[in-house]
Each structure stands twice: as C-alpha cells, then as structure tokens.
Short mmCIF file of C-alpha atoms in Angstrom, two decimals:
data_model
loop_
_atom_site.label_atom_id
_atom_site.label_comp_id
_atom_site.label_asym_id
_atom_site.label_seq_id
_atom_site.Cartn_x
_atom_site.Cartn_y
_atom_site.Cartn_z
CA MET A 1 21.33 6.57 -14.44
CA ALA A 2 17.91 5.98 -16.04
CA GLN A 3 15.93 8.84 -17.51
CA VAL A 4 13.47 10.71 -15.33
CA ILE A 5 9.89 9.63 -16.08
CA LYS A 6 7.37 12.46 -16.17
CA THR A 7 3.78 11.84 -15.07
CA LYS A 8 1.24 13.72 -12.97
CA LEU A 9 2.52 11.85 -9.92
CA THR A 10 6.21 12.58 -10.47
CA LYS A 11 5.41 16.26 -11.04
CA LEU A 12 3.25 16.42 -7.91
CA LEU A 13 5.87 14.86 -5.63
CA GLY A 14 9.09 15.68 -7.45
CA LEU A 15 9.94 12.02 -8.11
CA ARG A 16 12.32 10.49 -10.63
CA VAL A 17 10.20 7.38 -11.13
CA PRO A 18 6.43 6.84 -10.62
CA ILE A 19 6.76 3.98 -8.14
CA VAL A 20 4.99 3.90 -4.77
CA SER A 21 5.45 1.29 -2.06
CA ALA A 22 2.15 0.28 -0.50
CA ALA A 23 1.08 1.28 3.00
CA MET A 24 1.02 -2.29 4.31
CA ALA A 25 -0.17 -2.54 7.90
CA TYR A 26 2.11 -4.80 9.98
CA ALA A 27 4.29 -5.39 6.89
CA SER A 28 6.04 -2.06 6.37
CA LEU A 29 7.98 0.34 8.55
CA SER A 30 9.31 3.87 8.07
CA LYS A 31 12.74 2.48 7.15
CA LEU A 32 11.28 0.77 4.08
CA ALA A 33 9.39 3.91 3.10
CA VAL A 34 12.54 6.04 3.39
CA GLU A 35 14.56 3.70 1.20
CA VAL A 36 11.93 3.79 -1.55
CA SER A 37 11.74 7.58 -1.43
CA GLN A 38 15.50 8.00 -1.37
CA ALA A 39 15.72 5.87 -4.52
CA GLY A 40 13.46 8.26 -6.42
CA GLY A 41 10.03 6.75 -5.76
CA PHE A 42 7.67 7.40 -2.86
CA GLY A 43 7.36 5.20 0.19
CA PHE A 44 4.47 4.63 2.60
CA PHE A 45 4.19 2.55 5.74
CA GLY A 46 1.04 1.31 7.42
CA VAL A 47 -0.07 2.64 10.81
CA ALA A 48 -1.85 -0.06 12.82
CA GLY A 49 -1.26 -1.70 16.18
CA ILE A 50 1.12 1.09 17.16
CA THR A 51 1.14 3.70 19.93
CA THR A 52 1.69 7.41 19.44
CA THR A 53 5.10 7.04 21.08
CA GLN A 54 6.10 4.26 18.70
CA LEU A 55 4.83 6.19 15.69
CA ARG A 56 6.66 9.33 16.78
CA GLU A 57 9.85 7.27 17.10
CA GLN A 58 9.38 5.76 13.62
CA LEU A 59 8.92 9.20 12.08
CA SER A 60 11.79 10.74 14.06
CA ASN A 61 14.11 7.96 12.89
CA ALA A 62 12.96 8.52 9.33
CA ARG A 63 13.70 12.23 9.47
CA SER A 64 17.13 11.75 11.03
CA SER A 65 18.06 9.18 8.34
CA ILE A 66 17.62 11.65 5.49
CA PRO A 67 20.61 13.99 5.07
CA ASP A 68 20.07 17.75 4.98
CA LEU A 69 16.30 17.48 5.35
CA GLY A 70 16.09 20.09 8.07
CA ALA A 71 12.54 21.37 8.56
CA LYS A 72 11.36 20.37 5.09
CA PRO A 73 8.36 17.99 4.80
CA LEU A 74 9.27 14.37 5.46
CA PRO A 75 9.24 12.68 2.01
CA ILE A 76 7.32 9.57 3.03
CA GLY A 77 3.68 8.80 3.79
CA CYS A 78 1.59 7.05 6.45
CA GLY A 79 -1.36 4.77 5.68
CA PHE A 80 -4.52 4.29 7.74
CA LEU A 81 -7.42 1.84 7.60
CA GLY A 82 -10.76 3.64 7.78
CA TRP A 83 -12.74 0.97 9.58
CA ILE A 84 -10.16 0.72 12.36
CA MET A 85 -10.06 4.51 12.65
CA ASP A 86 -13.84 4.58 13.02
CA SER A 87 -13.74 1.96 15.79
CA LYS A 88 -10.98 3.76 17.74
CA GLU A 89 -11.63 7.38 16.88
CA ASP A 90 -9.82 9.15 19.73
CA GLU A 91 -6.77 6.92 19.43
CA TYR A 92 -6.47 7.46 15.69
CA LYS A 93 -6.98 11.20 15.87
CA GLN A 94 -3.92 11.26 18.10
CA LEU A 95 -1.99 9.08 15.65
CA ILE A 96 -2.95 11.32 12.74
CA ASP A 97 -1.88 14.36 14.75
CA VAL A 98 1.54 12.77 15.25
CA THR A 99 1.92 12.27 11.50
CA LEU A 100 0.91 15.89 10.90
CA GLU A 101 3.32 17.17 13.54
CA SER A 102 6.11 15.21 11.85
CA GLY A 103 5.43 16.89 8.52
CA VAL A 104 4.83 13.76 6.41
CA ARG A 105 4.31 14.48 2.73
CA ALA A 106 1.22 12.28 2.30
CA ILE A 107 -1.47 10.24 4.06
CA TRP A 108 -3.10 7.17 2.50
CA LEU A 109 -6.67 6.19 3.46
CA ALA A 110 -8.43 2.94 2.59
CA PHE A 111 -11.32 0.65 3.51
CA GLY A 112 -13.68 2.91 5.38
CA THR A 113 -17.34 3.81 5.13
CA ASP A 114 -16.74 7.42 6.19
CA LEU A 115 -13.36 8.39 4.77
CA HIS A 116 -14.53 11.91 3.96
CA ARG A 117 -14.80 12.70 7.67
CA TRP A 118 -11.17 11.73 8.14
CA ILE A 119 -10.07 13.70 5.09
CA GLN A 120 -11.71 16.76 6.62
CA TYR A 121 -10.03 16.09 9.96
CA ILE A 122 -6.61 15.89 8.29
CA ARG A 123 -7.17 19.04 6.27
CA ASN A 124 -8.55 21.07 9.16
CA SER A 125 -6.27 19.88 11.94
CA ARG A 126 -4.00 22.44 13.59
CA ALA A 127 -1.47 19.76 14.48
CA SER A 128 0.57 20.22 11.33
CA ALA A 129 4.11 21.45 11.89
CA HIS A 130 4.04 22.77 8.34
CA PRO A 131 0.64 24.45 7.79
CA GLU A 132 1.84 25.66 4.40
CA HIS A 133 2.55 22.04 3.43
CA LYS A 134 -0.57 20.09 4.30
CA PRO A 135 -0.13 16.39 3.48
CA LEU A 136 -1.40 15.14 0.16
CA ILE A 137 -4.38 12.78 0.47
CA PHE A 138 -4.12 9.41 -1.29
CA VAL A 139 -7.32 7.35 -1.34
CA GLN A 140 -7.48 3.71 -2.37
CA VAL A 141 -10.53 2.65 -4.39
CA THR A 142 -11.88 -0.64 -5.68
CA SER A 143 -14.67 0.60 -7.96
CA VAL A 144 -15.41 3.36 -10.44
CA GLU A 145 -18.05 4.80 -8.12
CA GLU A 146 -15.53 5.14 -5.29
CA ALA A 147 -13.03 6.81 -7.62
CA VAL A 148 -15.53 9.36 -8.92
CA GLN A 149 -16.60 10.23 -5.36
CA ALA A 150 -12.99 10.59 -4.21
CA ALA A 151 -12.10 12.86 -7.12
CA ASN A 152 -15.22 14.98 -7.51
CA ASP A 153 -16.67 15.15 -4.00
CA TRP A 154 -13.65 14.76 -1.74
CA LYS A 155 -11.11 16.45 -4.04
CA VAL A 156 -8.37 14.03 -3.07
CA ASP A 157 -4.87 14.52 -4.43
CA VAL A 158 -4.16 10.98 -5.68
CA ILE A 159 -6.35 7.95 -6.39
CA ILE A 160 -5.04 4.39 -6.03
CA VAL A 161 -6.97 1.93 -8.20
CA GLN A 162 -6.71 -1.53 -6.64
CA GLY A 163 -7.52 -4.54 -8.81
CA ASN A 164 -8.37 -8.10 -7.87
CA GLU A 165 -4.81 -9.38 -8.31
CA SER A 166 -3.59 -7.44 -5.29
CA GLY A 167 -2.18 -9.07 -2.21
CA GLY A 168 -3.53 -8.35 1.22
CA HIS A 169 -7.00 -6.88 1.59
CA GLY A 170 -9.18 -5.81 -1.31
CA ARG A 171 -12.66 -6.08 -2.72
CA SER A 172 -13.51 -9.63 -3.72
CA SER A 173 -15.69 -8.43 -6.62
CA ALA A 174 -13.16 -5.94 -8.02
CA PRO A 175 -12.18 -6.45 -11.66
CA SER A 176 -8.57 -6.84 -12.76
CA THR A 177 -6.25 -3.89 -12.30
CA MET A 178 -6.11 -3.07 -16.01
CA VAL A 179 -9.88 -3.22 -16.43
CA LEU A 180 -10.58 -1.11 -13.34
CA LEU A 181 -7.87 1.38 -14.30
CA SER A 182 -9.37 1.75 -17.77
CA GLU A 183 -12.85 2.26 -16.33
CA VAL A 184 -11.65 4.90 -13.87
CA LEU A 185 -9.66 6.76 -16.51
CA ALA A 186 -12.75 6.83 -18.74
CA ALA A 187 -14.84 8.19 -15.87
CA LEU A 188 -12.26 10.82 -14.90
CA PRO A 189 -10.83 12.13 -18.18
CA GLY A 190 -8.81 15.28 -18.65
CA GLU A 191 -5.74 17.00 -17.30
CA HIS A 192 -7.56 18.28 -14.22
CA SER A 193 -8.27 14.84 -12.78
CA PRO A 194 -5.93 13.70 -9.98
CA PRO A 195 -3.07 11.30 -10.64
CA ILE A 196 -4.42 7.76 -10.85
CA LEU A 197 -2.17 4.90 -9.77
CA ALA A 198 -2.47 1.22 -10.65
CA ALA A 199 -2.18 -1.34 -7.84
CA GLY A 200 -2.46 -5.11 -7.82
CA GLY A 201 -0.21 -7.96 -8.93
CA ILE A 202 2.59 -5.70 -10.18
CA ALA A 203 6.07 -7.18 -10.05
CA ASN A 204 8.30 -5.65 -12.74
CA GLY A 205 9.00 -2.61 -14.85
CA ALA A 206 7.40 -4.01 -17.98
CA GLN A 207 4.06 -4.19 -16.18
CA ILE A 208 4.48 -0.66 -14.84
CA ALA A 209 5.29 0.59 -18.35
CA ALA A 210 2.09 -1.05 -19.61
CA TYR A 211 0.01 0.75 -16.99
CA LEU A 212 1.73 4.06 -17.75
CA THR A 213 0.97 3.58 -21.44
CA ALA A 214 -2.65 2.84 -20.54
CA GLY A 215 -2.89 6.19 -18.77
CA ALA A 216 -1.85 5.56 -15.15
CA SER A 217 0.34 8.18 -13.49
CA GLY A 218 2.22 5.56 -11.52
CA ALA A 219 2.14 2.13 -9.94
CA VAL A 220 1.88 0.82 -6.39
CA LEU A 221 3.79 -2.30 -5.41
CA GLY A 222 3.30 -4.19 -2.17
CA THR A 223 4.42 -7.81 -2.36
CA ARG A 224 7.63 -6.88 -4.20
CA PHE A 225 8.70 -4.76 -1.23
CA LEU A 226 7.98 -7.55 1.24
CA LEU A 227 11.02 -9.30 -0.25
CA THR A 228 13.45 -6.75 1.15
CA PRO A 229 15.70 -6.62 4.22
CA GLU A 230 13.71 -3.56 5.32
CA SER A 231 10.40 -5.44 5.47
CA PRO A 232 9.32 -6.76 8.89
CA PHE A 233 8.01 -9.96 7.26
CA SER A 234 9.76 -12.92 8.88
CA ALA A 235 12.37 -15.03 7.11
CA VAL A 236 9.82 -17.87 6.95
CA GLN A 237 7.22 -15.65 5.30
CA LYS A 238 9.77 -14.33 2.80
CA ALA A 239 10.88 -17.86 1.94
CA ALA A 240 7.26 -18.82 1.27
CA LEU A 241 6.88 -15.87 -1.08
CA GLN A 242 10.05 -16.81 -2.93
CA ALA A 243 8.75 -20.33 -3.48
CA ALA A 244 5.21 -19.34 -4.48
CA LYS A 245 3.55 -19.22 -7.89
CA SER A 246 0.61 -17.01 -8.83
CA THR A 247 -1.66 -20.05 -8.67
CA ASN A 248 -0.74 -20.54 -5.00
CA THR A 249 -2.53 -17.32 -3.99
CA VAL A 250 -6.19 -17.17 -3.06
CA ARG A 251 -8.75 -14.54 -2.04
CA THR A 252 -10.49 -15.60 1.13
CA LEU A 253 -11.80 -14.57 4.55
CA ALA A 254 -9.97 -17.52 6.13
CA PHE A 255 -6.83 -15.55 7.00
CA ASP A 256 -8.83 -13.00 8.96
CA GLN A 257 -10.78 -15.78 10.65
CA ALA A 258 -7.48 -17.30 11.76
CA ARG A 259 -6.22 -13.96 13.08
CA GLY A 260 -9.50 -12.96 14.69
CA THR A 261 -9.66 -9.82 12.52
CA ASN A 262 -12.79 -10.62 10.55
CA HIS A 263 -14.31 -7.15 10.97
CA TRP A 264 -13.54 -5.63 7.59
CA PRO A 265 -16.22 -3.79 5.58
CA GLU A 266 -18.62 -5.97 3.62
CA GLY A 267 -17.14 -7.37 0.45
CA ILE A 268 -13.52 -7.08 1.57
CA ASP A 269 -11.35 -10.18 1.88
CA GLY A 270 -7.63 -10.89 1.60
CA ARG A 271 -5.28 -12.53 -0.90
CA GLY A 272 -2.41 -14.60 0.42
CA ILE A 273 -0.54 -17.87 -0.02
CA ARG A 274 -2.92 -20.80 0.31
CA ASN A 275 -1.96 -23.09 3.19
CA LYS A 276 -3.59 -25.22 5.89
CA ILE A 277 -5.44 -22.21 7.31
CA VAL A 278 -7.54 -22.05 4.16
CA ASP A 279 -7.82 -25.81 3.82
CA GLU A 280 -9.14 -26.27 7.34
CA ILE A 281 -11.53 -23.31 7.31
CA GLU A 282 -12.97 -24.58 4.03
CA ALA A 283 -13.24 -28.08 5.51
CA GLY A 284 -15.29 -26.75 8.43
CA VAL A 285 -12.68 -26.98 11.17
CA ASP A 286 -13.70 -24.92 14.20
CA GLU A 287 -12.49 -21.33 13.90
CA LYS A 288 -11.05 -21.26 17.43
CA THR A 289 -9.03 -24.37 16.67
CA VAL A 290 -7.52 -22.74 13.60
CA GLN A 291 -6.82 -19.57 15.58
CA GLU A 292 -4.89 -21.54 18.17
CA LYS A 293 -2.86 -23.25 15.44
CA HIS A 294 -2.15 -19.85 13.91
CA ARG A 295 -0.95 -18.43 17.26
CA ASN A 296 1.33 -21.43 17.75
CA ALA A 297 2.66 -21.07 14.19
CA VAL A 298 3.61 -17.44 14.82
CA GLN A 299 5.77 -18.58 17.72
CA ALA A 300 7.19 -21.62 15.94
CA GLY A 301 7.58 -20.10 12.49
CA ASP A 302 5.41 -22.77 10.85
CA PRO A 303 4.41 -21.56 7.35
CA ASN A 304 1.50 -24.00 7.21
CA TYR A 305 -0.51 -21.84 9.60
CA LEU A 306 1.04 -18.41 9.08
CA VAL A 307 -0.75 -15.62 7.22
CA ILE A 308 1.41 -14.72 4.23
CA TRP A 309 -0.17 -11.93 2.20
CA SER A 310 0.74 -12.00 -1.49
CA GLY A 311 -0.39 -10.60 -4.81
CA GLN A 312 -0.63 -12.71 -7.95
CA GLY A 313 2.60 -11.25 -9.32
CA VAL A 314 4.56 -13.25 -6.75
CA SER A 315 5.66 -15.79 -9.37
CA LEU A 316 7.78 -13.04 -10.97
CA MET A 317 9.73 -12.40 -7.75
CA ASN A 318 12.34 -14.70 -6.31
CA GLU A 319 15.10 -12.55 -4.82
CA ILE A 320 15.40 -10.60 -1.59
CA LYS A 321 16.98 -7.25 -2.42
CA PRO A 322 17.30 -3.87 -0.72
CA ALA A 323 14.30 -1.64 -1.45
CA ARG A 324 16.52 1.03 -2.97
CA GLU A 325 17.95 -1.49 -5.43
CA ILE A 326 14.48 -2.70 -6.39
CA VAL A 327 13.35 0.84 -7.23
CA GLN A 328 16.46 1.42 -9.30
CA GLU A 329 15.99 -1.83 -11.22
CA LEU A 330 12.32 -1.12 -11.85
CA HIS A 331 13.22 2.36 -13.07
CA VAL A 332 15.68 1.00 -15.65
CA ASP A 333 13.20 -1.68 -16.71
CA ILE A 334 10.40 0.86 -17.21
CA VAL A 335 12.56 3.11 -19.36
CA GLN A 336 13.86 0.23 -21.47
CA THR A 337 10.35 -1.12 -22.01
CA LEU A 338 8.99 2.27 -23.03
CA GLN A 339 11.91 2.76 -25.42
CA LYS A 340 11.39 -0.69 -26.91
CA ALA A 341 7.68 0.02 -27.37
CA GLN A 342 8.54 2.96 -29.62
CA GLN A 343 9.88 0.47 -32.16
CA LEU A 344 6.31 -0.68 -32.77
CA LEU A 345 5.62 2.61 -34.54
CA ILE A 346 6.55 2.97 -38.19
#
C-alpha cells in the first residue's frame, strides 16, 4: 500500500491521497464519486437535469453502498453550475436542500455571476441533517481575481484552479494550469489560505506530483474518470477518448451550439474532441441543421456528431479501468515520482 500523502486537502477531508474527481454534469454519477472516495480520494458528481427524487435516490444509494457509515456525513460531494441555478432558483434551492439533508461532505460551485448568494444559502440553510457538519464549499476559479475573492471575501473552504487544458467548460482566456496555479499561490500565500487544487489536462501521477511540488494541495481529474465503467459516458464516447490525441481537442462554442445550451457566462466555452460538429459550425452550416444531426447522432451513436468532452491530457489515457483502481494507480505513481525527485538533491 502506498504511503499516505499529507497536504492541506488530505488533512481537511481525512484522505490518503490528494485526488478529486471532477463534478461533471451529465458525465458523473454518485456511484463514480463513491468509488473514488472509497479508494482514498474524494469524489464529486454533477447535479444537472435531475429531479429532487432522482437526486435523493442517487444519494441514498451512495450512503447504502458504504459499509458502517451510519449517520456520519456522506463522504462524497455534489457539484452545481451557478448560471443554471440562477435561472431556476426555486428548483435548485430544493436540490441543494436534498444534498444538505443527505449529509454530503462537500458542495462544488462553478460558473456563476452570483456564487456568493448560493454560498450563503448553503451555509444558512436549515435543511442539513448534520448541522454540526455543514458541507465544505469548493469553488472553481479561472482567474487570480476570482480566487482572491473566493478566499478573502467568501471564505470558501477549497479553491479549484482550472487551467486552459481542461476538458468540458472553462474560460477561453485562462492561462495554463501551472501558470494559473502559480499566480494564485502567489496571491494567496501562507498557511491560512484554503487548499488550492490544480485542474486541467491532468492524466497521471507524475503530473499530480509536479503540481504538489509547485504548491497545490491536490489535483482534480475529469477526463481520466470518464474512462471508467462507473462513468455514464457511452461506449462510443469512451472509444473516441481512447483513440484521441491531445491535438484532437479544441476549445469552442460549437458543442453548445449543437446541444442548444449556448447560455454560459461570457468568456466560457468548452473543450472536447474535434469532429464534424466543429467543422460544420466553423464552415457556416445552419445551427439548427447541426442540432438535428447531433440529436440523430445521440440516438444512433455516431461519434461524428456527438459531444465528447475531453481535456488535453487525453493522449496519456487509453484504458478503461474501475475508478477505484485508477485512484490506487495514481497514488502509487505520485509517491514514486516524489521519491524519485528526491534524488535530484545532493
């Protein structure tokens, strides 16, 4: 068994390894989150396009799958998209209340223009089944300014620094993960700053070790956990990820145009595997025509018109493995890389 890695994040959550699975809307379920947490990391799943009944069922199944948990906090987290919450406020207050009633350990917030309001709602809600264990607040940021606000004004518990290499949605103008991480660490120095996690293009333990050495308290992986049996990504989408290289990914608004979800905050687009969706949008094909082709592709399983979110680290992934096994392998790889790095010192 690999050594326990000690960082601000592992101390905060009682983890063995500072690995977090991303809260991917429509691409992660509570089963995936549980497997990551049970392996010694911490798992999230995205809450979107789901009813309170369905969410309650997901969380109930998660609790029942963890032996001897009893009434303790549920060691997984739920992720929410701020702009969708703002557009469906009553619905999402009910969904948040369900997560609080279930006793989840953490809530992840991203991509909103008024996240502080939701942080206050979470912290002040009476829905929590464990008032002595309010959920930790994770906030995803794409700039130094957002990080400083989250830490100093909102007093969040954990900051996720998302670089340009990331799959799925992110800020088109964001710098690389390492550059943004370094900038945020410089702006928030000291032991009293919250744990800061690196996210974007991460595929293996050597990369995670590099971010830990640079000052991160942990790493968030998304695409790597899409290649698991627990991911709801289809077999066709997984096969496309297995075949892809980093140069096959592209940041664009085309995927949202094809899905009819082009309502994200200004400056936010998505990275995925380039296919005919992008080609045709760039060529000026009518948006409704591309949307119809996308709908047909979902039914037929045609990868040419499917949306396949992916980070740039996809070229370093080619196997579908259980999430628990991935966490364990990453853990060993991190430890071995850190041990090897010590040999650089005389």
